[in-house]
XYZ file of N, CA and C in Angstrom:
579
model
N -22.486 3.456 -10.412
C -23.385 3.648 -9.286
C -22.617 3.400 -8.000
N -22.634 4.351 -7.070
C -21.986 4.167 -5.786
C -22.751 3.169 -4.947
N -22.052 2.570 -3.993
C -22.709 1.557 -3.165
C -23.789 2.165 -2.276
N -23.611 3.422 -1.839
C -24.647 4.080 -1.046
C -25.955 4.162 -1.811
N -25.867 4.494 -3.107
C -27.081 4.546 -3.913
C -27.601 3.148 -4.205
N -26.717 2.151 -4.169
C -27.132 0.772 -4.390
C -28.175 0.361 -3.355
N -27.905 0.647 -2.092
C -28.827 0.169 -1.059
C -30.078 1.033 -0.950
N -30.043 2.238 -1.500
C -31.243 3.076 -1.438
C -32.107 2.950 -2.694
N -31.565 2.325 -3.738
C -32.317 2.143 -4.979
C -33.532 1.256 -4.721
N -34.644 1.558 -5.340
C -35.904 0.867 -5.042
C -35.871 -0.612 -5.410
N -35.372 -0.950 -6.569
C -35.388 -2.349 -7.011
C -34.006 -2.757 -7.495
N -33.109 -2.992 -6.541
C -31.786 -3.467 -6.920
C -31.848 -4.964 -7.198
N -30.837 -5.463 -7.886
C -30.774 -6.898 -8.194
C -29.537 -7.509 -7.565
N -29.709 -8.682 -6.981
C -28.571 -9.452 -6.514
C -28.593 -10.815 -7.191
N -27.421 -11.393 -7.304
C -27.290 -12.786 -7.714
C -27.098 -13.575 -6.428
N -28.124 -14.340 -6.042
C -28.053 -15.176 -4.847
C -27.648 -16.583 -5.239
N -26.628 -17.123 -4.581
C -26.085 -18.437 -4.941
C -26.111 -19.367 -3.734
N -26.609 -20.592 -3.968
C -26.593 -21.640 -2.943
C -26.224 -22.957 -3.606
N -25.909 -23.953 -2.792
C -25.463 -25.244 -3.315
C -26.201 -26.395 -2.660
N -26.122 -27.540 -3.305
C -26.562 -28.814 -2.735
C -25.471 -29.828 -3.021
N -25.131 -30.628 -2.010
C -24.119 -31.662 -2.219
C -24.289 -32.772 -1.194
N -23.695 -33.917 -1.522
C -23.550 -35.031 -0.594
C -22.127 -35.543 -0.737
N -21.550 -35.983 0.354
C -20.176 -36.478 0.308
C -20.025 -37.697 -0.594
N -21.126 -38.385 -0.857
C -21.076 -39.585 -1.688
C -21.064 -39.279 -3.187
N -21.177 -37.998 -3.545
C -21.189 -37.606 -4.955
C -20.023 -36.654 -5.230
N -19.403 -36.741 -6.399
C -18.199 -35.953 -6.661
C -18.444 -34.459 -6.897
N -19.648 -34.105 -7.321
C -19.920 -32.701 -7.655
C -21.095 -32.164 -6.842
N -20.989 -30.900 -6.481
C -22.127 -30.206 -5.894
C -22.820 -29.421 -6.998
N -24.087 -29.124 -6.787
C -24.857 -28.302 -7.724
C -24.957 -26.899 -7.145
N -24.533 -25.934 -7.932
C -24.658 -24.520 -7.565
C -25.783 -23.915 -8.393
N -26.643 -23.161 -7.740
C -27.697 -22.425 -8.448
C -27.604 -20.959 -8.084
N -27.699 -20.121 -9.105
C -27.751 -18.686 -8.903
C -29.084 -18.148 -9.367
N -29.682 -17.304 -8.537
C -30.959 -16.676 -8.857
C -30.770 -15.164 -8.862
N -31.117 -14.534 -9.968
C -31.118 -13.070 -10.014
C -32.471 -12.613 -9.498
N -32.447 -11.851 -8.416
C -33.693 -11.392 -7.810
C -33.616 -9.902 -7.528
N -34.733 -9.232 -7.817
C -34.862 -7.818 -7.467
C -35.320 -7.705 -6.019
N -35.099 -6.553 -5.417
C -35.488 -6.373 -4.023
C -37.000 -6.307 -3.830
N -37.769 -6.284 -4.939
C -39.224 -6.438 -4.827
C -39.615 -7.907 -5.039
N -38.606 -8.807 -4.945
C -38.762 -10.266 -4.963
C -39.142 -10.842 -6.321
N -38.967 -10.063 -7.384
C -39.155 -10.589 -8.737
C -37.879 -11.323 -9.144
N -38.037 -12.561 -9.638
C -36.911 -13.342 -10.147
C -36.824 -13.107 -11.645
N -35.643 -12.716 -12.122
C -35.524 -12.531 -13.566
C -34.239 -13.121 -14.125
N -33.803 -14.230 -13.526
C -32.671 -14.956 -14.076
C -32.291 -16.125 -13.191
N -31.861 -17.229 -13.813
C -31.393 -18.408 -13.089
C -30.219 -18.995 -13.862
N -29.210 -19.457 -13.122
C -28.056 -20.099 -13.732
C -27.601 -21.238 -12.823
N -27.110 -22.321 -13.431
C -26.623 -23.464 -12.662
C -25.186 -23.770 -13.037
N -24.471 -24.376 -12.094
C -23.108 -24.818 -12.346
C -22.785 -25.939 -11.361
N -21.517 -26.324 -11.345
C -21.062 -27.397 -10.462
C -19.753 -26.986 -9.817
N -19.461 -27.580 -8.670
C -18.127 -27.489 -8.085
C -17.779 -28.848 -7.509
N -16.503 -29.059 -7.288
C -16.016 -30.350 -6.827
C -16.151 -30.456 -5.318
N -16.762 -31.538 -4.850
C -16.858 -31.778 -3.411
C -15.439 -32.046 -2.895
N -15.007 -31.221 -1.949
C -13.648 -31.327 -1.428
C -12.601 -30.678 -2.310
N -13.035 -29.959 -3.349
C -12.098 -29.303 -4.254
C -11.814 -27.865 -3.841
N -11.260 -27.126 -4.777
C -11.000 -25.694 -4.546
C -11.406 -24.884 -5.770
N -12.509 -25.283 -6.401
C -12.912 -24.662 -7.660
C -14.196 -23.843 -7.574
N -14.748 -23.679 -6.379
C -16.048 -23.012 -6.280
C -15.973 -21.540 -6.679
N -14.876 -20.869 -6.375
C -14.741 -19.456 -6.758
C -14.773 -19.321 -8.276
N -14.043 -20.199 -8.977
C -14.071 -20.187 -10.446
C -15.477 -20.463 -10.968
N -16.184 -21.399 -10.323
C -17.551 -21.724 -10.757
C -18.469 -20.514 -10.627
N -18.357 -19.801 -9.521
C -19.217 -18.630 -9.300
C -18.892 -17.526 -10.308
N -17.614 -17.303 -10.563
C -17.226 -16.311 -11.572
C -17.795 -16.703 -12.929
N -17.713 -17.978 -13.264
C -18.270 -18.462 -14.526
C -19.772 -18.286 -14.602
N -20.476 -18.516 -13.498
C -21.930 -18.337 -13.461
C -22.297 -16.886 -13.742
N -21.590 -15.972 -13.078
C -21.889 -14.556 -13.276
C -21.644 -14.155 -14.733
N -20.547 -14.609 -15.290
C -20.230 -14.246 -16.673
C -21.209 -14.876 -17.656
N -21.653 -16.101 -17.372
C -22.631 -16.762 -18.236
C -23.946 -15.994 -18.269
N -24.335 -15.430 -17.134
C -25.573 -14.648 -17.085
C -25.503 -13.412 -17.972
N -24.312 -12.809 -18.043
C -24.125 -11.579 -18.815
C -25.169 -10.529 -18.419
N -25.198 -10.242 -17.115
C -26.179 -9.316 -16.562
C -25.488 -8.129 -15.893
N -25.242 -7.062 -16.641
C -24.617 -5.895 -16.025
C -25.523 -5.175 -15.028
N -26.806 -5.575 -14.969
C -27.727 -4.931 -14.025
C -27.716 -5.591 -12.647
N -26.879 -6.621 -12.432
C -26.731 -7.212 -11.103
C -25.814 -6.309 -10.283
N -26.261 -5.963 -9.081
C -25.536 -4.998 -8.257
C -24.670 -5.622 -7.169
N -24.934 -6.884 -6.800
C -24.158 -7.538 -5.744
C -24.340 -9.050 -5.854
N -23.385 -9.784 -5.267
C -23.465 -11.236 -5.199
C -23.614 -11.629 -3.741
N -24.603 -12.471 -3.471
C -24.894 -12.939 -2.119
C -24.834 -14.464 -2.139
N -24.010 -15.042 -1.268
C -23.772 -16.491 -1.306
C -24.139 -17.107 0.037
N -24.734 -18.291 -0.029
C -25.115 -19.035 1.174
C -23.881 -19.759 1.703
N -23.120 -19.071 2.553
C -21.911 -19.633 3.148
C -20.658 -19.314 2.362
N -19.498 -19.387 3.049
C -18.209 -19.159 2.395
C -17.384 -20.446 2.320
N -17.742 -21.428 3.148
C -17.059 -22.719 3.139
C -18.117 -23.745 2.766
N -18.078 -24.205 1.521
C -19.144 -25.047 0.975
C -18.551 -26.364 0.471
N -19.393 -27.269 0.067
C -18.981 -28.499 -0.628
C -17.763 -29.166 0.002
N -17.816 -29.383 1.317
C -16.742 -30.058 2.044
C -15.421 -29.301 1.898
N -15.390 -28.104 2.476
C -14.206 -27.247 2.544
C -13.734 -26.718 1.192
N -14.659 -26.541 0.257
C -14.379 -25.824 -0.980
C -14.631 -24.356 -0.640
N -13.567 -23.613 -0.379
C -13.668 -22.280 0.231
C -13.800 -21.201 -0.842
N -14.786 -20.332 -0.652
C -15.017 -19.224 -1.588
C -14.060 -18.085 -1.262
N -13.293 -17.680 -2.244
C -12.371 -16.550 -2.097
C -13.142 -15.269 -2.403
N -13.731 -14.704 -1.364
C -14.604 -13.536 -1.527
C -13.820 -12.322 -2.029
N -12.538 -12.230 -1.674
C -11.710 -11.127 -2.177
C -11.566 -11.214 -3.693
N -11.345 -12.427 -4.181
C -11.199 -12.617 -5.628
C -12.499 -12.321 -6.361
N -13.624 -12.764 -5.793
C -14.921 -12.459 -6.413
C -15.104 -10.957 -6.546
N -14.862 -10.250 -5.465
C -15.052 -8.798 -5.454
C -14.135 -8.113 -6.464
N -12.861 -8.510 -6.493
C -11.925 -7.819 -7.382
C -12.133 -8.192 -8.853
N -12.394 -9.465 -9.148
C -12.525 -9.869 -10.552
C -13.858 -9.456 -11.167
N -14.918 -9.435 -10.357
C -16.235 -9.095 -10.899
C -16.587 -7.626 -10.691
N -15.848 -6.950 -9.814
C -16.100 -5.534 -9.578
C -17.432 -5.263 -8.902
N -17.905 -6.238 -8.115
C -19.189 -6.108 -7.417
C -19.022 -6.367 -5.936
N -19.871 -5.760 -5.106
C -19.900 -6.165 -3.707
C -20.253 -7.653 -3.607
N -19.626 -8.333 -2.662
C -19.874 -9.762 -2.471
C -20.080 -10.047 -0.988
N -21.068 -10.890 -0.690
C -21.389 -11.261 0.693
C -21.534 -12.770 0.786
N -20.958 -13.350 1.822
C -21.213 -14.747 2.176
C -21.970 -14.718 3.499
N -23.151 -15.298 3.502
C -24.032 -15.235 4.667
C -24.158 -16.621 5.295
N -23.964 -16.712 6.606
C -24.150 -17.966 7.341
C -25.239 -17.761 8.389
N -25.869 -18.846 8.769
C -27.021 -18.755 9.654
C -26.796 -19.412 11.006
N -25.565 -19.839 11.240
C -25.166 -20.318 12.570
C -23.678 -20.050 12.721
N -23.233 -19.999 13.955
C -21.801 -19.828 14.209
C -21.063 -21.087 13.779
N -19.837 -20.904 13.353
C -19.013 -22.064 13.004
C -18.795 -22.912 14.243
N -18.924 -24.210 14.058
C -18.673 -25.136 15.155
C -17.405 -25.913 14.854
N -16.723 -26.325 15.892
C -15.513 -27.096 15.702
C -14.354 -26.218 15.274
N -13.330 -26.849 14.758
C -12.122 -26.154 14.352
C -11.847 -26.451 12.887
N -12.330 -25.579 11.969
C -12.146 -25.864 10.538
C -10.674 -25.938 10.133
N -9.813 -25.163 10.788
C -8.387 -25.189 10.433
C -7.776 -26.562 10.709
N -8.092 -27.125 11.863
C -7.564 -28.447 12.208
C -8.107 -29.504 11.249
N -9.382 -29.404 10.904
C -9.987 -30.358 9.975
C -9.328 -30.268 8.609
N -9.062 -29.058 8.148
C -8.426 -28.862 6.840
C -7.028 -29.479 6.822
N -6.256 -29.241 7.885
C -4.901 -29.809 7.961
C -4.960 -31.334 7.943
N -5.943 -31.883 8.636
C -6.064 -33.338 8.738
C -6.533 -33.975 7.424
N -7.399 -33.288 6.682
C -8.082 -33.908 5.548
C -7.458 -33.655 4.178
N -6.678 -32.572 4.029
C -6.273 -32.159 2.680
C -4.769 -31.977 2.546
N -4.226 -32.495 1.444
C -2.800 -32.307 1.147
C -2.502 -30.850 0.817
N -3.490 -30.156 0.209
C -3.303 -28.748 -0.156
C -3.772 -27.816 0.965
N -3.586 -28.265 2.201
C -4.103 -27.514 3.348
C -3.526 -26.104 3.436
N -2.277 -25.898 2.999
C -1.688 -24.561 3.100
C -2.452 -23.554 2.247
N -2.838 -23.958 1.043
C -3.609 -23.064 0.167
C -4.983 -22.774 0.771
N -5.635 -23.799 1.296
C -6.953 -23.607 1.918
C -6.863 -22.701 3.144
N -5.850 -22.929 3.976
C -5.683 -22.096 5.172
C -5.366 -20.653 4.800
N -4.638 -20.461 3.711
C -4.331 -19.111 3.247
C -5.612 -18.373 2.846
N -6.486 -19.055 2.096
C -7.762 -18.434 1.709
C -8.600 -18.158 2.946
N -8.661 -19.120 3.852
C -9.455 -18.968 5.072
C -8.969 -17.782 5.900
N -7.656 -17.619 6.010
C -7.108 -16.473 6.751
C -7.448 -15.162 6.060
N -7.363 -15.150 4.730
C -7.633 -13.940 3.969
C -9.087 -13.492 4.093
N -10.022 -14.454 4.065
C -11.434 -14.048 4.119
C -11.857 -13.646 5.526
N -11.090 -14.057 6.529
C -11.334 -13.605 7.894
C -12.577 -14.200 8.534
N -12.845 -13.721 9.729
C -14.005 -14.181 10.486
C -15.245 -13.393 10.061
N -16.407 -14.018 10.103
C -17.630 -13.294 9.730
C -18.054 -12.305 10.821
N -18.736 -11.262 10.393
C -19.287 -10.268 11.317
C -20.719 -10.656 11.673
N -21.076 -10.466 12.910
C -22.452 -10.700 13.366
C -23.325 -9.539 12.900
N -24.430 -9.857 12.234
C -25.391 -8.843 11.799
C -26.742 -9.223 12.379
N -27.272 -8.386 13.240
C -28.589 -8.644 13.813
C -29.666 -8.090 12.888
N -30.640 -8.931 12.581
C -31.753 -8.519 11.737
C -33.049 -8.706 12.512
N -34.155 -8.249 11.958
C -35.441 -8.386 12.651
C -35.847 -9.849 12.813
N -35.252 -10.744 12.024
C -35.555 -12.167 12.116
C -34.527 -12.936 12.934
N -33.509 -12.257 13.410
C -32.465 -12.921 14.182
C -31.093 -12.700 13.575
N -30.052 -13.247 14.212
C -28.682 -12.985 13.779
C -28.277 -13.788 12.556
N -27.417 -13.175 11.750
C -26.720 -13.862 10.668
C -25.247 -13.473 10.782
N -24.382 -14.273 10.179
C -22.945 -14.016 10.200
C -22.495 -13.812 8.770
N -21.797 -12.698 8.528
C -21.527 -12.284 7.152
C -20.056 -11.925 6.948
N -19.477 -12.499 5.898
C -18.203 -12.021 5.371
C -18.567 -11.172 4.157
N -17.958 -10.013 4.013
C -18.373 -9.120 2.931
C -17.210 -8.277 2.434
N -17.335 -7.894 1.169
C -16.370 -6.992 0.531
C -17.147 -6.011 -0.336
N -16.694 -4.756 -0.357
C -17.271 -3.766 -1.262
C -18.410 -2.950 -0.688
N -18.806 -3.230 0.543
C -19.840 -2.464 1.228
C -19.412 -2.243 2.671
N -19.981 -1.217 3.302
C -19.750 -1.015 4.727
C -20.647 -1.966 5.527
N -20.367 -2.085 6.809
C -21.187 -2.925 7.682
C -22.657 -2.483 7.634
N -22.888 -1.187 7.704
C -24.257 -0.670 7.664
C -24.965 -0.982 6.359
N -24.236 -0.874 5.249
C -24.813 -1.192 3.946
C -25.135 -2.681 3.829
N -24.268 -3.519 4.398
C -24.523 -4.965 4.404
C -25.824 -5.266 5.151
N -25.995 -4.637 6.298
C -27.209 -4.862 7.096
C -28.458 -4.441 6.325
N -28.395 -3.294 5.664
C -29.537 -2.817 4.872
C -29.825 -3.769 3.716
N -28.773 -4.224 3.035
C -28.951 -5.105 1.882
C -29.579 -6.436 2.298
N -29.092 -7.026 3.367
C -29.654 -8.299 3.840
C -31.117 -8.111 4.242
N -31.382 -7.078 5.002
C -32.755 -6.811 5.470
C -33.702 -6.567 4.303
N -33.208 -5.894 3.269
C -34.036 -5.589 2.093
C -34.533 -6.857 1.414
N -33.736 -7.943 1.500
C -34.095 -9.188 0.827
C -34.700 -10.239 1.756
N -34.866 -9.915 3.032
C -35.539 -10.847 3.934
C -37.047 -10.647 3.813
N -37.757 -11.775 3.854
C -39.209 -11.694 3.724
C -39.934 -12.370 4.881
N -39.587 -13.624 5.145
C -40.272 -14.383 6.201
C -39.308 -15.087 7.137
N -38.050 -14.711 7.124
C -37.084 -15.380 7.982
C -35.697 -14.832 7.767
N -34.731 -15.426 8.478
C -33.356 -14.918 8.415
C -32.723 -15.082 7.039
N -33.056 -16.143 6.326
C -32.419 -16.404 5.032
C -32.999 -15.457 3.974
N -32.172 -14.582 3.387
C -32.675 -13.694 2.337
C -33.261 -14.497 1.175
N -34.291 -13.964 0.559
C -35.029 -14.685 -0.488
C -34.158 -15.199 -1.640
N -33.164 -14.437 -2.128
C -32.357 -14.997 -3.218
C -31.647 -16.291 -2.807
N -31.258 -16.376 -1.539
C -30.591 -17.588 -1.052
C -31.598 -18.705 -0.801
N -32.748 -18.363 -0.287
C -33.776 -19.379 -0.030
C -34.211 -20.034 -1.349
N -34.465 -19.210 -2.360
C -34.941 -19.729 -3.641
C -33.837 -20.505 -4.355
N -32.622 -19.983 -4.369
C -31.532 -20.703 -5.046
C -31.237 -22.023 -4.343
N -31.405 -22.060 -3.050
C -31.211 -23.313 -2.308
C -32.256 -24.361 -2.695
N -33.504 -23.929 -2.820
C -34.570 -24.846 -3.250
C -34.300 -25.401 -4.649
N -33.890 -24.520 -5.563
C -33.644 -24.960 -6.939
C -32.443 -25.898 -6.995
N -31.370 -25.558 -6.275
C -30.180 -26.422 -6.324
C -30.488 -27.805 -5.763
N -31.319 -27.872 -4.722
C -31.705 -29.180 -4.162
C -32.505 -29.992 -5.180
N -33.390 -29.317 -5.915
C -34.195 -29.997 -6.926
C -33.330 -30.493 -8.087
N -32.409 -29.651 -8.534
C -31.520 -30.050 -9.623
C -30.627 -31.208 -9.177
N -30.106 -31.129 -7.958
C -29.263 -32.196 -7.425
C -30.024 -33.523 -7.416
N -31.253 -33.472 -6.947
C -32.089 -34.699 -6.887
C -32.362 -35.237 -8.282
N -32.602 -34.349 -9.241
C -32.898 -34.820 -10.599
C -31.681 -35.445 -11.267
N -30.473 -35.004 -10.868
C -29.237 -35.564 -11.436
C -28.835 -36.849 -10.717
N -28.833 -36.815 -9.395
C -28.272 -37.902 -8.608
C -29.321 -38.809 -7.955
N -30.575 -38.374 -7.937
C -31.583 -39.131 -7.187
C -31.421 -38.868 -5.696
N -31.954 -39.757 -4.887
C -31.843 -39.572 -3.437
C -30.460 -39.949 -2.989
């Protein structure tokens, strides 16, 4: 299926992934929700990544493979820099899974992540390399307001259509809103407050 037909298909499916973490805990909880563009949920998967680690890309690849869902058309992630600078390699996701991949943020980056990475991590060169490769996010204006998106496998116009298709009552697309709620609940059930 071409990507042009992907965004025009009536009920496409995305795997929306969000996380919950606290610096006081070693692992973050990742939740993936398979959602159709008519807002039907027909799959959920959970995993973990290391707070301050560099394993989130592997975790997401593992989540997708665990689902074993060839009917998922794209991966949508809440942010590209998660779990205390655990950076998602969106290029690797796109190439290894063969799917369009989007990292969506809801505010502009504040501060200087490069300086923070150099200051905080011994493996800063690897992190900076991934950060340079994924590039700066593109501003996408939606009917609910702006979002910032890093994306692979779709054009800018297709990204805008895909995000808008999954928005219901606000800027955060429903697969991300729901996966965020579930990951927070799972995190609380594992770690407490």
